[in-house]
Coordinates of C-alpha atoms and ligand atoms in Angstrom, one line a residue:
X1 CA 120.7 132.7 -4.5
X2 CA 120.5 130.8 -1.3
X3 CA 122.4 132.4 1.5
X4 CA 123.1 130.7 4.7
X5 CA 122.7 132.9 7.7
X6 CA 123.4 132.2 11.3
X7 CA 121.1 134.0 13.6
X8 CA 122.3 135.3 16.9
X9 CA 121.9 133.0 19.8
X10 CA 119.1 134.6 21.7
X11 CA 117.2 131.6 23.1
X12 CA 113.5 131.1 22.6
X13 CA 111.6 134.3 22.6
X14 CA 107.8 134.0 22.7
X15 CA 105.7 136.6 20.9
X16 CA 104.2 137.8 24.2
X17 CA 107.6 138.9 25.2
X18 CA 108.0 141.4 22.4
X19 CA 108.8 145.0 23.1
X20 CA 106.1 147.5 23.4
X21 CA 103.9 144.9 25.0
X22 CA 101.5 147.1 26.9
X23 CA 100.2 149.0 23.9
X24 CA 99.9 145.9 21.8
X25 CA 98.1 144.0 24.6
X26 CA 95.6 146.8 25.0
X27 CA 94.7 146.8 21.3
X28 CA 94.4 143.0 21.2
X29 CA 92.1 143.0 24.2
X30 CA 90.0 145.6 22.5
X31 CA 89.6 143.4 19.5
X32 CA 88.4 140.4 21.5
X33 CA 86.2 142.0 24.1
X34 CA 85.0 145.3 22.8
X35 CA 82.8 145.6 19.7
X36 CA 82.2 149.3 19.7
X37 CA 83.8 151.1 16.8
X38 CA 85.4 154.1 18.5
X39 CA 89.0 153.1 18.1
X40 CA 90.5 153.7 14.7
X41 CA 93.5 151.5 15.5
X42 CA 91.5 148.3 15.1
X43 CA 90.6 148.9 11.5
X44 CA 92.9 147.1 9.1
X45 CA 95.3 149.4 7.2
X46 CA 94.9 148.6 3.6
X47 CA 97.6 148.7 1.0
X48 CA 96.5 152.0 -0.6
X49 CA 96.7 153.7 2.8
X50 CA 100.3 152.5 3.0
X51 CA 101.3 154.2 -0.3
X52 CA 103.2 157.0 1.5
X53 CA 104.8 154.9 4.2
X54 CA 108.6 154.8 4.1
X55 CA 110.3 151.5 3.5
X56 CA 110.5 149.5 6.8
X57 CA 114.0 148.3 7.2
X58 CA 114.5 144.8 8.5
X59 CA 116.1 146.2 11.7
X60 CA 112.8 147.9 12.6
X61 CA 111.0 144.6 12.7
X62 CA 109.6 143.9 16.1
X63 CA 109.0 140.3 15.8
X64 CA 111.7 137.8 16.5
X65 CA 111.7 134.2 15.4
X66 CA 111.4 131.9 18.4
X67 CA 113.9 129.5 16.9
X68 CA 117.5 130.3 16.8
X69 CA 118.6 127.7 14.3
X70 CA 120.2 128.4 11.0
X71 CA 117.8 130.1 8.6
X72 CA 118.0 130.3 4.9
X73 CA 117.2 133.5 3.2
X74 CA 116.5 133.7 -0.4
X75 CA 117.5 136.9 -2.1
X76 CA 116.1 137.0 -5.6
X77 CA 117.2 140.1 -7.4
X78 CA 114.1 141.8 -8.8
X79 CA 114.0 141.7 -12.5
X80 CA 114.2 144.8 -14.7
X81 CA 110.9 146.5 -15.4
X82 CA 110.2 148.8 -18.3
X83 CA 107.7 151.6 -18.0
X84 CA 107.4 154.2 -20.8
X85 CA 107.3 157.1 -18.3
X86 CA 110.1 156.0 -16.1
X87 CA 113.9 156.3 -16.6
X88 CA 115.2 152.9 -17.7
X89 CA 118.1 153.2 -15.2
X90 CA 116.7 154.7 -12.0
X91 CA 112.9 154.5 -12.6
X92 CA 112.5 158.2 -11.9
X93 CA 109.6 159.9 -13.8
X94 CA 110.5 161.5 -17.1
X95 CA 108.4 162.8 -19.9
X96 CA 108.6 162.1 -23.6
X97 CA 111.2 164.7 -24.3
X98 CA 113.6 162.5 -22.5
X99 CA 113.2 159.6 -24.9
X100 CA 116.1 157.9 -26.6
X101 CA 116.7 160.1 -29.7
X102 CA 117.2 157.1 -32.0
X103 CA 114.4 154.7 -31.2
X104 CA 112.1 157.0 -29.2
X105 CA 111.0 153.9 -27.2
X106 CA 112.8 154.2 -23.9
X107 CA 113.3 157.2 -21.6
X108 CA 116.1 158.5 -19.4
X109 CA 116.0 161.1 -16.7
X110 CA 119.4 162.5 -17.6
X111 CA 122.1 162.5 -20.1
X112 CA 124.2 160.7 -17.6
X113 CA 121.7 157.8 -17.3
X114 CA 121.3 157.7 -21.1
X115 CA 125.1 157.3 -21.6
X116 CA 125.3 154.8 -18.8
X117 CA 122.7 152.6 -20.5
X118 CA 124.1 153.0 -24.0
X119 CA 126.2 149.8 -24.1
X120 CA 123.2 147.7 -23.0
X121 CA 120.7 149.5 -25.2
X122 CA 122.8 149.8 -28.4
X123 CA 121.9 146.5 -30.2
X124 CA 118.2 146.6 -29.3
X125 CA 118.0 150.3 -30.1
X126 CA 119.2 149.6 -33.7
X127 CA 116.5 147.1 -34.3
X128 CA 113.8 149.1 -32.6
X129 CA 114.7 152.2 -34.6
X130 CA 114.6 150.2 -37.8
X131 CA 111.2 148.6 -37.0
X132 CA 109.5 151.4 -35.2
X133 CA 110.7 154.4 -37.0
X134 CA 112.0 153.5 -40.5
X135 CA 109.1 151.1 -41.1
X136 CA 106.6 153.3 -39.2
X137 CA 106.0 150.3 -37.0
X138 CA 104.1 151.8 -34.1
X139 CA 102.4 154.3 -36.2
X140 CA 100.5 151.4 -37.8
X141 CA 98.9 150.7 -34.4
X142 CA 96.5 153.6 -34.6
X143 CA 92.8 152.8 -34.6
X144 CA 93.3 149.0 -34.5
X145 CA 90.7 147.1 -32.5
X146 CA 91.9 146.0 -29.0
X147 CA 92.4 142.4 -30.3
X148 CA 94.2 143.6 -33.5
X149 CA 96.4 145.9 -31.4
X150 CA 97.4 142.9 -29.2
X151 CA 98.2 140.7 -32.2
X152 CA 100.1 143.6 -33.7
X153 CA 102.4 143.9 -30.7
X154 CA 103.0 140.1 -30.4
X155 CA 104.0 140.1 -34.1
X156 CA 106.2 143.1 -33.6
X157 CA 108.1 141.3 -30.9
X158 CA 108.6 138.4 -33.3
X159 CA 110.0 140.7 -35.9
X160 CA 112.4 142.3 -33.4
X161 CA 113.6 139.0 -32.1
X162 CA 114.3 137.9 -35.7
X163 CA 116.2 141.1 -36.3
X164 CA 118.2 140.6 -33.1
X165 CA 118.8 136.9 -33.6
X166 CA 117.8 136.2 -30.0
X167 CA 114.6 136.2 -27.9
X168 CA 113.8 139.3 -25.8
X169 CA 114.0 139.4 -22.1
X170 CA 110.7 140.1 -20.3
X171 CA 111.5 143.8 -19.7
X172 CA 112.5 144.2 -23.3
X173 CA 109.2 142.7 -24.4
X174 CA 107.5 145.3 -22.2
X175 CA 108.9 148.1 -24.4
X176 CA 106.6 146.7 -27.1
X177 CA 103.8 145.4 -25.0
X178 CA 103.3 148.7 -23.1
X179 CA 104.6 151.5 -25.4
X180 CA 103.9 155.2 -25.0
X181 CA 100.7 155.2 -27.0
X182 CA 97.2 156.2 -26.1
X183 CA 95.6 153.1 -24.5
X184 CA 92.4 153.7 -26.4
X185 CA 93.3 154.7 -29.9
X186 CA 97.0 153.8 -29.9
X187 CA 98.3 157.0 -31.4
X188 CA 101.4 158.9 -30.1
X189 CA 100.6 162.5 -30.9
X190 CA 100.1 165.1 -28.1
X191 CA 99.9 162.5 -25.3
X192 CA 98.8 163.5 -21.8
X193 CA 99.9 161.7 -18.7
X194 CA 97.9 161.3 -15.5
X195 CA 99.4 164.0 -13.2
X196 CA 98.7 161.8 -10.1
X197 CA 100.1 158.4 -10.9
X198 CA 102.1 159.4 -14.0
X199 CA 101.7 155.9 -15.3
X200 CA 98.9 156.0 -17.8
X201 CA 98.9 158.0 -21.1
X202 CA 96.0 159.1 -23.3
X203 CA 95.6 161.5 -26.2
X204 CA 92.6 163.4 -24.8
X205 CA 90.2 163.6 -21.8
X206 CA 87.7 161.3 -23.5
X207 CA 90.3 158.6 -24.0
X208 CA 91.3 159.0 -20.3
X209 CA 88.2 156.9 -19.9
X210 CA 88.0 154.9 -16.7
X211 CA 91.5 155.8 -15.6
X212 CA 90.3 157.2 -12.2
X213 CA 89.1 153.7 -11.3
X214 CA 92.7 152.5 -11.8
X215 CA 94.7 155.5 -10.6
X216 CA 95.3 154.3 -7.0
X217 CA 96.5 150.9 -8.3
X218 CA 98.8 152.6 -10.8
X219 CA 100.3 154.7 -8.0
X220 CA 100.8 151.5 -6.0
X221 CA 102.4 149.8 -9.0
X222 CA 104.8 152.7 -9.4
X223 CA 105.6 153.0 -5.6
X224 CA 106.3 149.2 -5.4
X225 CA 108.7 149.4 -8.4
X226 CA 110.5 152.3 -6.8
X227 CA 110.9 150.7 -3.3
X228 CA 111.9 147.4 -5.0
X229 CA 114.5 149.3 -7.0
X230 CA 116.2 150.7 -3.9
X231 CA 115.7 147.9 -1.5
X232 CA 115.3 144.7 -3.6
X233 CA 112.8 142.0 -2.7
X234 CA 111.7 141.7 0.9
X235 CA 111.0 138.7 3.0
X236 CA 108.3 139.9 5.4
X237 CA 108.6 138.7 9.0
X238 CA 105.9 136.2 10.0
X239 CA 104.5 136.1 13.5
X240 CA 103.9 132.8 15.3
X241 CA 100.3 132.9 16.2
X242 CA 99.0 129.5 17.1
X243 CA 95.2 129.3 17.5
X244 CA 93.7 127.0 20.1
X245 CA 90.4 127.0 18.3
X246 CA 89.9 126.4 14.5
X247 CA 90.2 129.8 12.8
X248 CA 87.5 130.8 10.5
X249 CA 89.0 133.1 7.9
X250 CA 87.8 136.7 8.3
X251 CA 86.2 138.7 5.4
X252 CA 89.5 139.4 3.5
X253 CA 93.3 139.4 3.5
X254 CA 93.6 142.9 5.2
X255 CA 91.6 141.6 8.2
X256 CA 93.5 138.4 8.3
X257 CA 96.9 140.2 8.3
X258 CA 95.8 142.6 11.0
X259 CA 94.7 139.7 13.2
X260 CA 97.8 137.7 12.6
X261 CA 100.1 140.6 13.5
X262 CA 97.8 141.7 16.3
X263 CA 98.2 145.3 15.1
X264 CA 101.9 145.3 16.1
X265 CA 104.2 148.2 15.5
X266 CA 105.7 146.3 12.5
X267 CA 102.1 145.9 11.1
X268 CA 101.3 149.5 11.6
X269 CA 104.5 150.6 9.8
X270 CA 104.6 148.1 7.0
X271 CA 105.2 149.9 3.6
X272 CA 103.2 148.9 0.6
X273 CA 106.1 146.9 -1.0
X274 CA 106.5 144.7 2.2
X275 CA 102.7 144.4 2.5
X276 CA 102.3 143.4 -1.1
X277 CA 105.1 140.9 -0.8
X278 CA 103.4 139.4 2.3
X279 CA 100.1 139.1 0.4
X280 CA 102.0 137.4 -2.5
X281 CA 103.2 134.6 -0.3
X282 CA 100.1 134.4 1.9
X283 CA 97.6 134.1 -1.0
X284 CA 98.7 130.5 -1.6
X285 CA 97.9 128.9 1.8
X286 CA 95.0 131.3 2.5
X287 CA 93.2 130.7 -0.8
X288 CA 93.6 126.9 -0.2
X289 CA 92.3 127.3 3.4
X290 CA 89.4 129.4 2.1
X291 CA 88.5 126.7 -0.4
X292 CA 88.7 124.0 2.2
X293 CA 86.4 125.9 4.5
X294 CA 84.0 126.2 1.6
X295 CA 84.0 122.6 0.6
X296 CA 84.8 120.5 3.7
X297 CA 82.2 120.4 6.5
X298 CA 84.7 118.6 8.8
X299 CA 87.6 121.0 8.2
X300 CA 87.8 121.9 11.9
X301 CA 88.4 118.4 13.0
X302 CA 90.3 116.8 10.1
X303 CA 93.7 115.4 11.2
X304 CA 95.4 115.5 7.9
X305 CA 95.2 117.4 4.7
X306 CA 96.9 116.6 1.4
X307 CA 97.1 119.4 -1.2
X308 CA 98.1 118.9 -4.9
X309 CA 99.3 122.1 -6.5
X310 CA 99.3 121.8 -10.3
X311 CA 101.3 124.2 -12.5
X312 CA 103.5 125.2 -9.6
X313 CA 106.2 127.8 -10.1
X314 CA 109.2 128.1 -7.9
X315 CA 109.1 131.8 -7.5
X316 CA 105.5 131.9 -6.6
X317 CA 104.5 128.8 -4.8
X318 CA 107.6 127.1 -3.5
X319 CA 110.3 129.2 -2.0
X320 CA 108.7 130.3 1.2
X321 CA 106.9 127.2 2.4
X322 CA 107.1 128.2 6.1
X323 CA 104.1 130.3 5.3
X324 CA 102.0 127.1 5.4
X325 CA 102.8 126.7 9.0
X326 CA 102.0 130.3 10.0
X327 CA 98.8 130.6 7.9
X328 CA 97.5 127.1 7.7
X329 CA 98.8 124.7 10.3
X330 CA 98.5 127.2 13.1
X331 CA 94.9 127.9 12.2
X332 CA 93.8 124.3 12.4
X333 CA 94.7 122.9 15.9
X334 CA 93.4 119.4 15.1
X335 CA 95.6 119.1 12.0
X336 CA 98.6 116.8 12.5
X337 CA 99.9 116.3 9.0
X338 CA 99.9 118.5 6.0
X339 CA 101.1 117.1 2.7
X340 CA 102.0 119.4 -0.2
X341 CA 102.7 118.1 -3.7
X342 CA 103.9 120.6 -6.2
X343 CA 103.8 119.6 -9.9
X344 CA 104.5 121.6 -13.0
X345 CA 106.3 121.5 -16.4
X346 CA 108.0 124.8 -15.5
X347 CA 108.8 123.8 -11.9
X348 CA 112.5 123.9 -11.4
X349 CA 113.9 123.9 -7.9
X350 CA 117.7 124.4 -7.7
X351 CA 119.2 121.1 -6.8
X352 CA 120.9 122.4 -3.6
X353 CA 117.6 123.7 -2.4
X354 CA 115.3 120.7 -2.9
X355 CA 116.2 119.0 0.4
X356 CA 116.2 122.3 2.3
X357 CA 112.9 123.4 1.0
X358 CA 111.2 120.1 1.4
X359 CA 112.1 120.0 5.1
X360 CA 109.8 122.8 6.1
X361 CA 111.0 124.3 9.4
X362 CA 108.2 124.5 12.0
X363 CA 108.1 125.9 15.4
X364 CA 109.2 124.0 18.5
X365 CA 105.7 123.6 19.8
X366 CA 104.4 122.1 16.6
X367 CA 107.5 119.9 16.4
X368 CA 107.2 118.5 19.9
X369 CA 103.5 117.7 19.4
X370 CA 104.4 115.6 16.4
X371 CA 102.9 117.8 13.7
X372 CA 104.5 117.8 10.2
X373 CA 104.5 119.4 6.8
X374 CA 105.7 117.0 4.1
X375 CA 106.6 118.4 0.7
X376 CA 107.2 116.7 -2.7
X377 CA 108.3 118.4 -5.9
X378 CA 107.4 116.8 -9.2
X379 CA 109.7 119.0 -11.3
X380 CA 109.3 119.5 -15.0
X381 CA 106.4 117.1 -15.0
X382 CA 102.8 117.3 -16.1
X383 CA 100.2 116.3 -13.6
X384 CA 98.8 113.4 -15.8
X385 CA 102.3 112.1 -16.3
X386 CA 102.8 111.3 -12.6
X387 CA 102.6 107.6 -11.7
X388 CA 99.5 106.9 -9.7
X389 CA 99.5 103.2 -10.0
X390 CA 99.2 102.6 -6.3
X391 CA 96.2 104.8 -6.0
X392 CA 97.8 106.0 -2.8
X393 CA 97.8 109.6 -3.9
X394 CA 94.4 110.8 -2.8
X395 CA 94.7 114.5 -2.2
X396 CA 91.9 116.3 -0.3
X397 CA 92.1 119.3 -2.6
X398 CA 93.7 120.2 -5.9
X399 CA 94.8 123.8 -6.6
X400 CA 95.5 125.5 -9.9
X401 CA 96.7 129.0 -9.3
X402 CA 96.3 131.3 -12.3
X403 CA 96.6 128.4 -14.8
X404 CA 94.9 130.0 -17.8
X405 CA 93.2 126.7 -18.7
X406 CA 91.3 128.3 -21.5
X407 CA 94.5 128.9 -23.5
X408 CA 95.1 126.3 -26.1
X409 CA 98.8 127.2 -26.7
X410 CA 99.6 125.0 -23.7
X411 CA 103.2 124.2 -22.8
X412 CA 105.8 124.3 -25.5
X413 CA 103.1 124.7 -28.1
X414 CA 101.4 121.4 -27.1
X415 CA 98.0 121.7 -25.6
X416 CA 98.4 119.3 -22.6
X417 CA 95.5 120.6 -20.5
X418 CA 92.8 118.1 -21.6
X419 CA 94.7 115.1 -20.1
X420 CA 95.4 117.0 -16.9
X421 CA 91.8 118.2 -16.7
X422 CA 90.6 114.6 -17.1
X423 CA 92.9 113.4 -14.4
X424 CA 92.0 115.9 -11.8
X425 CA 88.3 115.6 -12.5
X426 CA 88.5 111.8 -12.1
X427 CA 89.6 112.2 -8.5
X428 CA 86.2 113.7 -7.7
X429 CA 87.5 116.0 -5.1
X430 CA 87.3 119.9 -4.8
X431 CA 89.5 121.6 -7.4
X432 CA 90.3 125.3 -6.8
X433 CA 91.0 127.4 -9.8
X434 CA 92.1 131.1 -9.7
X435 CA 92.7 133.7 -12.4
X436 CA 94.3 137.1 -12.8
X437 CA 91.1 138.7 -14.2
X438 CA 87.4 138.2 -14.0
X439 CA 87.0 137.4 -17.6
X440 CA 89.2 134.4 -17.5
X441 CA 87.4 132.2 -14.9
X442 CA 84.3 131.5 -16.9
X443 CA 86.5 130.6 -19.9
X444 CA 88.5 128.2 -17.6
X445 CA 85.3 126.5 -16.5
X446 CA 84.1 126.2 -20.0
X447 CA 87.3 124.5 -20.9
X448 CA 86.9 122.0 -18.1
X449 CA 83.3 121.3 -19.1
X450 CA 84.4 120.6 -22.6
X451 CA 86.5 117.7 -21.3
X452 CA 84.8 116.4 -18.2
X453 CA 81.5 116.4 -16.4
X454 CA 81.8 118.6 -13.4
X455 CA 79.7 120.6 -10.9
X456 CA 80.6 124.0 -9.7
X457 CA 80.9 124.1 -5.9
X458 CA 81.8 127.8 -5.7
X459 CA 80.6 130.1 -8.4
X460 CA 83.3 132.4 -9.9
X461 CA 83.9 135.3 -7.6
X462 CA 86.4 137.8 -6.4
X463 CA 88.9 136.0 -4.2
X464 CA 89.0 137.7 -0.8
X465 CA 92.6 136.4 -0.3
X466 CA 94.0 137.5 -3.7
X467 CA 97.6 138.9 -3.9
X468 CA 97.8 142.7 -3.7
X469 CA 100.8 143.2 -5.9
X470 CA 99.7 144.8 -9.2
X471 CA 101.2 143.8 -12.5
X472 CA 100.4 145.0 -16.0
X473 CA 97.8 142.9 -17.9
X474 CA 98.2 142.3 -21.6
X475 CA 95.4 139.9 -22.5
X476 CA 92.6 142.3 -21.8
X477 CA 94.6 145.6 -21.4
X478 CA 91.9 147.7 -23.0
X479 CA 89.5 147.1 -20.1
X480 CA 91.7 145.8 -17.2
X481 CA 95.2 147.4 -17.3
X482 CA 96.4 145.9 -14.0
X483 CA 96.0 142.4 -12.6
X484 CA 96.7 140.4 -9.5
X485 CA 97.6 136.8 -8.8
X486 CA 94.7 134.7 -7.5
X487 CA 92.3 137.6 -8.1
X488 CA 89.2 135.5 -8.9
X489 CA 88.3 132.1 -7.7
X490 CA 86.0 129.2 -8.4
X491 CA 85.8 125.6 -7.0
X492 CA 84.7 122.7 -9.2
X493 CA 84.4 118.9 -8.6
X494 CA 84.3 116.0 -11.0
X495 CA 80.8 114.4 -10.9
X496 CA 80.5 111.0 -9.2
Ligands
ZN501 ZN1 117.5 158.0 -14.3
ZN502 ZN1 117.0 153.7 -28.4
ZN503 ZN1 93.4 158.3 -27.9
ZN504 ZN1 96.5 158.3 -12.5
ZN505 ZN1 104.1 125.9 14.7

């Protein structure tokens, strides 16, 4: 998965020497000196506006890294995704008439793709047919309450796994979690499909419900799946923009990205998949910085920051740590040393990458002025298990991104949260908690309060620096069909 790549020797190139400089400069000067709102080019281009943009190939990037050393690129192949209206092989739209004749649960755009997929689908199809057709499995979902319907689907997965004698992959689970049934009454007769996004199905106009509120996001979800299918995951280019003055974060991520890229050509052309991927890596440092600006009066002058990230996941938090330079270190000119400690029972960093990732590459100017980013991975460890005998570990802020603290199923069936909650509350420092949906955050706070005495520094609210990549939501799918990482935020602190 790690690929070593030698970049062309080009010598240091500063961002000011980019091509197309005059146009860029003009816009930049506009932003700084002219507040009149007559130039449309200075409005951020949000992700929905980028829906129709063609994929921006890496060669079209107009930003060149100023270092010419070896760079590691991580190419993770995107996982398979199931959607009931899309061909399992090519993700093209297809209606119910194209369903697998046997199980009726998956669709194909053509006979060719059906045949192509047969070897992989065969075993699962047999069990699906037995459970869903012979035993009237999915027909039993009709008119269940939202909670009953969720339990029903979880149980169905268990039955299928038993029948298959193995656990299902994520995309296979999606066949059961998001089947072609009306989202309201869960029946399968005479289903209609939204003609715009073609991603949501309902049995009648009434059961279409609040779909219009989600249609744009469904379109985005589908468009990202489609670009991802053809071009794989992308690693967005990151400009080097060092600030001489402490940077107060703007109103939201769209504004921040526009400012970071100074409305460059690359910025103007970024497709929604690239933009979503950028938001996905940026949300981690920006949400942390946002929390620091909310809870530390001296954030502008502080010389070191130490951040503990609890429940870290390699694919979300850890693989692109250079983002911490571009969107954290470069925003705080007084900051000399940034310490990041990632801990989590599910954190697994491939052995060959531990050293490479922990040595975060920073730009020449930061390096020569003695600034540093130190990284520690506490792999497969729970936060409360980490030795803290010396008392030396005093982070300034603790982050829990999308932890789902309210869940009592915990890790491997053990509810380990109470011990972790007690430990981070005892430190009496700001603790940032985020969630996928609005509903979860108050439940998280309630969970913390059931263990420790805390005060809420920042009331639960929409996180302006949430990720913009939609994913389907299961836990409250009747009201919120799509969700985003770090979507809602709160800050708490153990009471002194
Ligand atoms: Zn196809
Ligand atoms: Zn089938
Ligand atoms: Zn219905
Ligand atoms: Zn729609
Ligand atoms: Zn730097």
